[in-house]
Amino acid sequence: MAMRQSDAEWRGDLKSGSGTMRLGSGAFEGAYSFPSRFENGTGTNPEELIAAAHAGCFSMALSAALSQAGHPPTRVHTTAKVHLEKAGAGFAISRIELDCEAEVPGIDAAAFAQQADGAKANCPVSKALAGTEISLTAKLL
């Protein structure tokens, strides 16, 4: 199976330093800093990348599950919100909110909800983040 890698470099101390994160594929490279991570400064941060990974993984997992159940989706759109909060002397990702809407011909709301719950539990990124509370709102359009 595939192995993926990315890299990051940080220069300086926590508050005044800065860094760069780069995807191994070269598809993305972005600067990050204390303000971009803990405030509303410009640049990216690890939590934003986790959110993108989780939204993408869940969308693919739901599409696969729906297709296997005989209801291939027209569209699955997911937003992931990763919450970074103060925890003791440091910080922790306290929860992730997945918000999904999908166009799926020929499926009823109950069957869609069942497939969405299964995708949340079984997508590889959800499994990797199992120690974090993950909530899901799934809407059939």
mmCIF file of C-alpha atoms in Angstrom:
data_model
loop_
_atom_site.group_PDB
_atom_site.id
_atom_site.type_symbol
_atom_site.label_atom_id
_atom_site.label_comp_id
_atom_site.label_asym_id
_atom_site.label_seq_id
_atom_site.Cartn_x
_atom_site.Cartn_y
_atom_site.Cartn_z
ATOM 1 C CA MET A 1 0.000 0.000 0.000
ATOM 2 C CA ALA A 2 0.963 3.629 -0.347
ATOM 3 C CA MET A 3 3.151 5.548 2.076
ATOM 4 C CA ARG A 4 2.807 9.328 2.099
ATOM 5 C CA GLN A 5 5.086 11.944 3.559
ATOM 6 C CA SER A 6 5.236 15.656 4.101
ATOM 7 C CA ASP A 7 7.776 17.822 5.854
ATOM 8 C CA ALA A 8 7.973 20.921 7.982
ATOM 9 C CA GLU A 9 10.734 23.205 9.133
ATOM 10 C CA TRP A 10 10.566 25.672 12.007
ATOM 11 C CA ARG A 11 13.111 28.425 12.643
ATOM 12 C CA GLY A 12 13.358 30.402 15.859
ATOM 13 C CA ASP A 13 11.462 30.337 19.103
ATOM 14 C CA LEU A 14 7.766 29.580 19.471
ATOM 15 C CA LYS A 15 6.352 33.109 19.453
ATOM 16 C CA SER A 16 8.637 34.946 17.032
ATOM 17 C CA GLY A 17 9.747 32.041 14.856
ATOM 18 C CA SER A 18 8.160 30.809 11.650
ATOM 19 C CA GLY A 19 8.114 27.767 9.473
ATOM 20 C CA THR A 20 7.062 26.109 6.270
ATOM 21 C CA MET A 21 5.025 22.954 5.719
ATOM 22 C CA ARG A 22 5.240 21.137 2.406
ATOM 23 C CA LEU A 23 3.282 18.186 1.035
ATOM 24 C CA GLY A 24 5.446 15.421 -0.370
ATOM 25 C CA SER A 25 3.566 15.587 -3.683
ATOM 26 C CA GLY A 26 4.473 19.250 -4.078
ATOM 27 C CA ALA A 27 0.790 20.170 -4.402
ATOM 28 C CA PHE A 28 0.982 22.544 -1.419
ATOM 29 C CA GLU A 29 3.598 24.519 0.459
ATOM 30 C CA GLY A 30 2.657 27.074 3.067
ATOM 31 C CA ALA A 31 4.119 29.259 5.760
ATOM 32 C CA TYR A 32 3.008 28.942 9.362
ATOM 33 C CA SER A 33 3.695 30.870 12.551
ATOM 34 C CA PHE A 34 2.466 31.356 16.086
ATOM 35 C CA PRO A 35 -0.151 33.886 14.884
ATOM 36 C CA SER A 36 -1.404 31.582 12.086
ATOM 37 C CA ARG A 37 -1.804 28.723 14.542
ATOM 38 C CA PHE A 38 -2.966 30.286 17.799
ATOM 39 C CA GLU A 39 -4.463 33.562 16.602
ATOM 40 C CA ASN A 40 -5.921 34.699 13.269
ATOM 41 C CA GLY A 41 -2.668 35.487 11.479
ATOM 42 C CA THR A 42 -1.958 34.768 7.835
ATOM 43 C CA GLY A 43 -0.570 31.406 6.816
ATOM 44 C CA THR A 44 -1.567 27.836 7.453
ATOM 45 C CA ASN A 45 -1.311 25.542 10.483
ATOM 46 C CA PRO A 46 -1.300 21.822 11.281
ATOM 47 C CA GLU A 47 -4.977 21.845 12.296
ATOM 48 C CA GLU A 48 -6.058 23.274 8.936
ATOM 49 C CA LEU A 49 -4.182 20.479 7.172
ATOM 50 C CA ILE A 50 -5.772 17.876 9.469
ATOM 51 C CA ALA A 51 -9.189 19.370 8.646
ATOM 52 C CA ALA A 52 -8.517 19.100 4.901
ATOM 53 C CA ALA A 53 -7.312 15.514 5.272
ATOM 54 C CA HIS A 54 -10.342 14.513 7.344
ATOM 55 C CA ALA A 55 -12.862 16.198 5.024
ATOM 56 C CA GLY A 56 -11.279 14.532 1.991
ATOM 57 C CA CYS A 57 -11.039 11.097 3.576
ATOM 58 C CA PHE A 58 -14.610 11.154 4.897
ATOM 59 C CA SER A 59 -16.002 12.327 1.542
ATOM 60 C CA MET A 60 -14.244 9.459 -0.261
ATOM 61 C CA ALA A 61 -15.296 6.898 2.363
ATOM 62 C CA LEU A 62 -18.933 7.998 2.176
ATOM 63 C CA SER A 63 -18.875 7.925 -1.624
ATOM 64 C CA ALA A 64 -17.449 4.392 -1.558
ATOM 65 C CA ALA A 65 -19.998 3.171 0.998
ATOM 66 C CA LEU A 66 -22.927 4.706 -0.879
ATOM 67 C CA SER A 67 -21.727 3.205 -4.163
ATOM 68 C CA GLN A 68 -21.317 -0.237 -2.589
ATOM 69 C CA ALA A 69 -24.871 0.055 -1.265
ATOM 70 C CA GLY A 70 -26.117 0.690 -4.805
ATOM 71 C CA HIS A 71 -26.501 4.474 -4.491
ATOM 72 C CA PRO A 72 -23.533 6.192 -6.149
ATOM 73 C CA PRO A 73 -23.581 9.863 -5.137
ATOM 74 C CA THR A 74 -23.655 12.755 -7.551
ATOM 75 C CA ARG A 75 -21.796 14.921 -5.045
ATOM 76 C CA VAL A 76 -20.428 14.725 -1.489
ATOM 77 C CA HIS A 77 -19.180 17.938 0.127
ATOM 78 C CA THR A 78 -17.661 17.911 3.620
ATOM 79 C CA THR A 79 -16.312 20.657 5.851
ATOM 80 C CA ALA A 80 -14.192 19.678 8.860
ATOM 81 C CA LYS A 81 -13.672 22.053 11.781
ATOM 82 C CA VAL A 82 -10.709 21.153 13.981
ATOM 83 C CA HIS A 83 -10.781 22.799 17.412
ATOM 84 C CA LEU A 84 -7.427 23.587 19.036
ATOM 85 C CA GLU A 85 -7.850 24.576 22.683
ATOM 86 C CA LYS A 86 -5.793 25.200 25.785
ATOM 87 C CA ALA A 87 -5.315 21.973 27.757
ATOM 88 C CA GLY A 88 -3.347 22.150 30.972
ATOM 89 C CA ALA A 89 0.111 23.586 30.300
ATOM 90 C CA GLY A 90 -0.237 23.097 26.536
ATOM 91 C CA PHE A 91 -2.780 22.723 23.774
ATOM 92 C CA ALA A 92 -4.841 19.858 22.371
ATOM 93 C CA ILE A 93 -7.196 19.147 19.508
ATOM 94 C CA SER A 94 -10.351 18.829 21.573
ATOM 95 C CA ARG A 95 -12.866 17.941 18.868
ATOM 96 C CA ILE A 96 -13.563 17.757 15.167
ATOM 97 C CA GLU A 97 -16.903 18.629 13.578
ATOM 98 C CA LEU A 98 -17.701 17.061 10.208
ATOM 99 C CA ASP A 99 -20.477 18.792 8.281
ATOM 100 C CA CYS A 100 -21.510 16.978 5.120
ATOM 101 C CA GLU A 101 -24.104 17.480 2.444
ATOM 102 C CA ALA A 102 -24.611 15.050 -0.391
ATOM 103 C CA GLU A 103 -26.672 14.555 -3.504
ATOM 104 C CA VAL A 104 -27.523 10.868 -3.684
ATOM 105 C CA PRO A 105 -30.235 9.759 -6.102
ATOM 106 C CA GLY A 106 -32.602 7.035 -4.945
ATOM 107 C CA ILE A 107 -31.707 6.841 -1.237
ATOM 108 C CA ASP A 108 -33.871 7.731 1.741
ATOM 109 C CA ALA A 109 -32.719 9.840 4.683
ATOM 110 C CA ALA A 110 -32.404 6.912 7.118
ATOM 111 C CA ALA A 111 -30.242 4.843 4.773
ATOM 112 C CA PHE A 112 -28.109 7.890 4.014
ATOM 113 C CA ALA A 113 -27.597 8.597 7.725
ATOM 114 C CA GLN A 114 -26.558 4.985 8.300
ATOM 115 C CA GLN A 115 -23.971 5.162 5.501
ATOM 116 C CA ALA A 116 -22.665 8.519 6.775
ATOM 117 C CA ASP A 117 -22.248 7.173 10.331
ATOM 118 C CA GLY A 118 -20.399 4.161 8.968
ATOM 119 C CA ALA A 119 -18.078 6.367 6.902
ATOM 120 C CA LYS A 120 -17.331 8.508 9.952
ATOM 121 C CA ALA A 121 -16.373 5.440 11.964
ATOM 122 C CA ASN A 122 -14.396 3.729 9.209
ATOM 123 C CA CYS A 123 -12.539 6.352 7.197
ATOM 124 C CA PRO A 124 -8.793 5.958 7.843
ATOM 125 C CA VAL A 125 -8.375 9.530 9.126
ATOM 126 C CA SER A 126 -11.243 9.099 11.623
ATOM 127 C CA LYS A 127 -9.564 5.917 12.820
ATOM 128 C CA ALA A 128 -6.226 7.717 13.198
ATOM 129 C CA LEU A 129 -7.931 10.467 15.206
ATOM 130 C CA ALA A 130 -10.042 8.096 17.327
ATOM 131 C CA GLY A 131 -8.807 9.695 20.568
ATOM 132 C CA THR A 132 -10.549 12.934 19.578
ATOM 133 C CA GLU A 133 -14.291 13.562 19.793
ATOM 134 C CA ILE A 134 -15.665 13.555 16.231
ATOM 135 C CA SER A 135 -19.200 14.751 15.540
ATOM 136 C CA LEU A 136 -21.090 14.496 12.261
ATOM 137 C CA THR A 137 -23.929 16.431 10.710
ATOM 138 C CA ALA A 138 -24.948 14.804 7.440
ATOM 139 C CA LYS A 139 -27.593 16.312 5.180
ATOM 140 C CA LEU A 140 -29.131 14.601 2.166
ATOM 141 C CA LEU A 141 -29.952 17.146 -0.534
#
